[in-house]
PDB file of C-alpha atoms in Angstrom:
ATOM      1  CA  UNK T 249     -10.559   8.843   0.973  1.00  0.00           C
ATOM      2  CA  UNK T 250      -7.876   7.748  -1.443  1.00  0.00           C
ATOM      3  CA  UNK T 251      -7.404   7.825  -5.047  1.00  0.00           C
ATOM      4  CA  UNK T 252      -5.832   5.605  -7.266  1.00  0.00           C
ATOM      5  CA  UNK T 253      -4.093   5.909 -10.442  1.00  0.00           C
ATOM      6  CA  UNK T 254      -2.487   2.726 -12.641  1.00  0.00           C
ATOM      7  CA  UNK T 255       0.253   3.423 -15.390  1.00  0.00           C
ATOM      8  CA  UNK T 256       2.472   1.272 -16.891  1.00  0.00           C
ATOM      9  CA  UNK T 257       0.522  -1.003 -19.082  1.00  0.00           C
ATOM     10  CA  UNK T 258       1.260  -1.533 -22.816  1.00  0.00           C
ATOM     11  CA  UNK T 259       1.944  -4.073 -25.307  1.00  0.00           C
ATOM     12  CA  UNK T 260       5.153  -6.833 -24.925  1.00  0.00           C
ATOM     13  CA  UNK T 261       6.051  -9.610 -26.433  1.00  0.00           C
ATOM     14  CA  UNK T 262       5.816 -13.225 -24.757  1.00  0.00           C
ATOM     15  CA  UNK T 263       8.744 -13.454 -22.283  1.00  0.00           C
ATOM     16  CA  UNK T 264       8.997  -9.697 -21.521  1.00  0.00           C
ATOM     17  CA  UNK T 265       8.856  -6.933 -18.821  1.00  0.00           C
ATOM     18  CA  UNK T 266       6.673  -4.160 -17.657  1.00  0.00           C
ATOM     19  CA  UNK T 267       6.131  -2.273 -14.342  1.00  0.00           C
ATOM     20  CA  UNK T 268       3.001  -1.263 -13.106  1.00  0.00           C
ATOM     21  CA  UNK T 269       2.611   1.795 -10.491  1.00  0.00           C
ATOM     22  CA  UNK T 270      -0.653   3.062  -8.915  1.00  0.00           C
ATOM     23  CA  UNK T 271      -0.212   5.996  -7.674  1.00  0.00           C
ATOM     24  CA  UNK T 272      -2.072   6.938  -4.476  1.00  0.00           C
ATOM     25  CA  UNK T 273      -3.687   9.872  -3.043  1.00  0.00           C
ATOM     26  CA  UNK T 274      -4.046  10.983   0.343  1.00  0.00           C
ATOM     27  CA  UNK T 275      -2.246  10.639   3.207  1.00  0.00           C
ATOM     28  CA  UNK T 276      -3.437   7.358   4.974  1.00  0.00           C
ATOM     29  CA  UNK T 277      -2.267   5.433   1.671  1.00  0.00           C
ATOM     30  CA  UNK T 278       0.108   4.166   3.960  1.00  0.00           C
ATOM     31  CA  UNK T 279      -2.400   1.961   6.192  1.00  0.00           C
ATOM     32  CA  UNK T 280      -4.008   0.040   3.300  1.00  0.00           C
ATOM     33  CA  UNK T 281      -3.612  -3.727   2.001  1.00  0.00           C
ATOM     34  CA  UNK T 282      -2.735  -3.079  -1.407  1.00  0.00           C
ATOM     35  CA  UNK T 283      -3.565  -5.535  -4.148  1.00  0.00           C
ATOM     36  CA  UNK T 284      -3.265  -5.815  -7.371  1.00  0.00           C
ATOM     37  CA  UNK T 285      -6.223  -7.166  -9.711  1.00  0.00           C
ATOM     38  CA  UNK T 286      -7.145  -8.228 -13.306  1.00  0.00           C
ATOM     39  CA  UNK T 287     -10.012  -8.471 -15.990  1.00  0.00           C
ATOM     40  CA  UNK T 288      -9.384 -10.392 -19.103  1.00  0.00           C
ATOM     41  CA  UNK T 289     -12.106  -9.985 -21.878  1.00  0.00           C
ATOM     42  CA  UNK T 290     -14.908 -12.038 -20.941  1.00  0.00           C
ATOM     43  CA  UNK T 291     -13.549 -12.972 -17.935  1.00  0.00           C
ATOM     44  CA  UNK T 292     -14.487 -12.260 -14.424  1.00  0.00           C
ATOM     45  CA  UNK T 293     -11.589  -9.885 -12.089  1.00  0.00           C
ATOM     46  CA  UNK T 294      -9.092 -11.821 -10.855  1.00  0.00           C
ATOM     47  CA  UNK T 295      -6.941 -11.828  -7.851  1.00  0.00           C
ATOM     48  CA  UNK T 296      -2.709 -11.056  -9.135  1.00  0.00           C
ATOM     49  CA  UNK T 297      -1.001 -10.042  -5.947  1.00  0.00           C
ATOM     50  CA  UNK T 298      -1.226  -8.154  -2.562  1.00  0.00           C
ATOM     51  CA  UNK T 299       1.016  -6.823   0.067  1.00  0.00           C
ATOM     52  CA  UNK T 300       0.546  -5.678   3.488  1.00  0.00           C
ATOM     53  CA  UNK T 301       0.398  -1.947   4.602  1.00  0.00           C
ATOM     54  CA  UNK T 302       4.145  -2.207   5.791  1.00  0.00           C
ATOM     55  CA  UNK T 303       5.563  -4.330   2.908  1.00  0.00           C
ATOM     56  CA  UNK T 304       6.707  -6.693   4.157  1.00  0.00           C
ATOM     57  CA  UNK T 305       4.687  -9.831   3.266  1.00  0.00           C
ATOM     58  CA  UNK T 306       2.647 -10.466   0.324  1.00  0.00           C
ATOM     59  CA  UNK T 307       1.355 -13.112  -1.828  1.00  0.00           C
ATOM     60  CA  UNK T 308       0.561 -14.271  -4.847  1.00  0.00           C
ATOM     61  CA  UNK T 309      -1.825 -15.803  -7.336  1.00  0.00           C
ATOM     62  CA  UNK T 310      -0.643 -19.281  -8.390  1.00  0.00           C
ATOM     63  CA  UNK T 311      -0.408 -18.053 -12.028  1.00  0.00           C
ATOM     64  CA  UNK T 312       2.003 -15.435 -11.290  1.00  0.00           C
ATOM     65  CA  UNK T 313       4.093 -16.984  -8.341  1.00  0.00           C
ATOM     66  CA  UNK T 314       7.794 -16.290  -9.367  1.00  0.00           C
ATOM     67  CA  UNK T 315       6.597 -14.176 -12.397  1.00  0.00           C
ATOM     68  CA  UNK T 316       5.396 -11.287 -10.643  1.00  0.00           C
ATOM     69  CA  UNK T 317       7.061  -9.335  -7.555  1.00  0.00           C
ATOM     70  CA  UNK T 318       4.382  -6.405  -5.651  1.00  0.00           C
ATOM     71  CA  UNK T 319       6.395  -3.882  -3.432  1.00  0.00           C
ATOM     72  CA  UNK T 320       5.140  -0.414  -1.968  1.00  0.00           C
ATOM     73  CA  UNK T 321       6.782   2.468  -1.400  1.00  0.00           C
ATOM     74  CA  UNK T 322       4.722   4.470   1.356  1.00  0.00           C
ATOM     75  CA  UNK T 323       6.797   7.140   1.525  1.00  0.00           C
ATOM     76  CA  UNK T 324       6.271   8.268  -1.938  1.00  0.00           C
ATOM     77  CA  UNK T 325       2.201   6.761  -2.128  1.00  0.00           C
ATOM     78  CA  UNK T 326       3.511   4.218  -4.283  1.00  0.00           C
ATOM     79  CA  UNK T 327       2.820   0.689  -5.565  1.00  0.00           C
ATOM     80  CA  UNK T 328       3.791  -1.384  -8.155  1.00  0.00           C
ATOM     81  CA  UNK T 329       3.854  -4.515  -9.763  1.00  0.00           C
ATOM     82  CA  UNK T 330       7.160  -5.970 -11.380  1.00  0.00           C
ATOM     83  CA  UNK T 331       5.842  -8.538 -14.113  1.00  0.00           C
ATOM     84  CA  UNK T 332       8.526 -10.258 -15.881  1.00  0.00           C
ATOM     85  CA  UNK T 333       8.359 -13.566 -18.179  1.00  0.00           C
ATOM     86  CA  UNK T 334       5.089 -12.147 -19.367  1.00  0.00           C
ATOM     87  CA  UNK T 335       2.699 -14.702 -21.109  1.00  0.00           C
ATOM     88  CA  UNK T 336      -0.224 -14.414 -23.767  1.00  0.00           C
ATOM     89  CA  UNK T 337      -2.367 -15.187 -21.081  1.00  0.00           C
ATOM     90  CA  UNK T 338      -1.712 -12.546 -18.857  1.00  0.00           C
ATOM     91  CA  UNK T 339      -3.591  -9.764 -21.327  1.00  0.00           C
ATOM     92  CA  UNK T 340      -5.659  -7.760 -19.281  1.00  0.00           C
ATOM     93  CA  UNK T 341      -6.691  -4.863 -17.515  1.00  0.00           C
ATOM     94  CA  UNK T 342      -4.431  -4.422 -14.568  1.00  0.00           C
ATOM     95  CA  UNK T 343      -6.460  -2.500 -11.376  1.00  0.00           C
ATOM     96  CA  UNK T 344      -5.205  -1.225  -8.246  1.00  0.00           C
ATOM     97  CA  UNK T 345      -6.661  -1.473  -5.089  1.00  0.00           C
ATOM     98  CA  UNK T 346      -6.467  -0.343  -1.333  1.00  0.00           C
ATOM     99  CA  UNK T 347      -8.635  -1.881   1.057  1.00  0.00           C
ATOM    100  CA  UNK T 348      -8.613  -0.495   5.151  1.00  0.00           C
ATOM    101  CA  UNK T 349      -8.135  -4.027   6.395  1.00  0.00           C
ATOM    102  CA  UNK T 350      -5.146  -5.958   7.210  1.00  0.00           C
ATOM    103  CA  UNK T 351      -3.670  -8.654   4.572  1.00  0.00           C
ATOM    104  CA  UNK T 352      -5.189 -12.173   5.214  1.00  0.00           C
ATOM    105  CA  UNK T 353      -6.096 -14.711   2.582  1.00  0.00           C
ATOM    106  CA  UNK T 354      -9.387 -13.039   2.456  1.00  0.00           C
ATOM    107  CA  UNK T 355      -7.353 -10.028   0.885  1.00  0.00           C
ATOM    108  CA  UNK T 356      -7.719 -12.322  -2.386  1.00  0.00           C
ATOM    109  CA  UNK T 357     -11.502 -11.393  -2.480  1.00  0.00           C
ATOM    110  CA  UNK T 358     -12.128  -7.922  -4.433  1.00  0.00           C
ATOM    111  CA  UNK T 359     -14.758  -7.373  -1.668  1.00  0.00           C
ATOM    112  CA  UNK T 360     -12.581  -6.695   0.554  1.00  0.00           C
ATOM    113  CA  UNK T 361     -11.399  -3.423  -1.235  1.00  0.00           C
ATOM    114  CA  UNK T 362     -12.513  -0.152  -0.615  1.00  0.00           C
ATOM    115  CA  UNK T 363     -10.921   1.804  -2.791  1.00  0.00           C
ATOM    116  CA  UNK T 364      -9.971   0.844  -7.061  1.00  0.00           C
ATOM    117  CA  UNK T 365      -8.199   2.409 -10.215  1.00  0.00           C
ATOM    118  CA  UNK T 366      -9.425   3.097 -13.428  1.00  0.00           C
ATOM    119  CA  UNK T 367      -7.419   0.107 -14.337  1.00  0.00           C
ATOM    120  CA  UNK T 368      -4.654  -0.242 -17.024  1.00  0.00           C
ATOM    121  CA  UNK T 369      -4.246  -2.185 -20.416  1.00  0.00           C
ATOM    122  CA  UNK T 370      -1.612  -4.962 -20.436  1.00  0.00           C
ATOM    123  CA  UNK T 371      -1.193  -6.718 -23.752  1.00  0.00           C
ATOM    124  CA  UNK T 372       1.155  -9.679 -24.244  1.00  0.00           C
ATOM    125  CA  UNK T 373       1.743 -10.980 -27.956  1.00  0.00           C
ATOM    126  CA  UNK T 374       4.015 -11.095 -30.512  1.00  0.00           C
TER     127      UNK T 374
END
C-alpha cells in the first residue's frame, strides 16, 4: 500500500516557477512508475510527466517538453515536478501517482496507476 501526498501548488505569474513534491508512504515507493497528472476545470485528467522506478528515464507530455523536468528521490520517498516557464494554460490540479508496473508509453494512461494524491492547486496568471 502506498500513500501519496502533493504540495507545492500555488498561484504564479506567466513565465514563473514552482516545484511540486508528492510525498510517498511506505516502503516499496521505490518500485513504482511515478507520474505526474492534471485536471483543468472542465477538462478531463491529463497525462504531465512520468519517470521510471530508478530515475533514470522519463518522459513527457508534448505541452510540457522542455518546460517541465520529473526526478525521484527514492531514498527519501520523494518525487517532484520542476515546472518552470509556467503558462495560463497550465492551471490545474496537479496529482501524483504510483503505479506497480514498469514505465512504457502505456504509463501515459491513468489506468495504469494504482495508487493517486489528493491532488494540488496550480494557478498561473497575472
Amino acid at each position: 500500500q502506498v500513500q501519496l501526498v502533493e504540495s507545492g501548488g500555488g498561484l504564479v505569474q506567466p513565465g514563473g516557477s514552482l516545484r511540486l513534491s508528492c510525498a510517498a508512504s511506505g516502503n516499496t515507493f521505490r518500485a513504482y512508475t511515478v507520474g505526474w497528472f492534471r485536471q483543468a476545470p472542465g477538462k478531463e485528467r491529463e497525462f504531465v510527466a512520468a519517470i521510471s522506478w530508478t530515475g533514470g528515464s522519463s518522459f513527457y507530455a508534448d505541452s510540457v517538453e522542455g518546460r517541465f523536468t520529473i526526478s525521484r528521490d527514492n531514498s527519501k520517498n520523494m518525487a517532484y515536478l520542476q515546472m518552470d516557464f509556467l503558462e495560463s494554460g497550465d492551471t490545474a490540479v496537479y496529482y501524483c501517482a504510483a503505479a506497480d508496473a514498469a514505465l512504457t508509453m502505456a504509463s501515459r494512461l491513468s489506468n495504469r496507476y494504482d495508487y493517486w494524491g489528493q491532488g494540488t492547486q496550480v494557478t498561473v496568471s497575472s
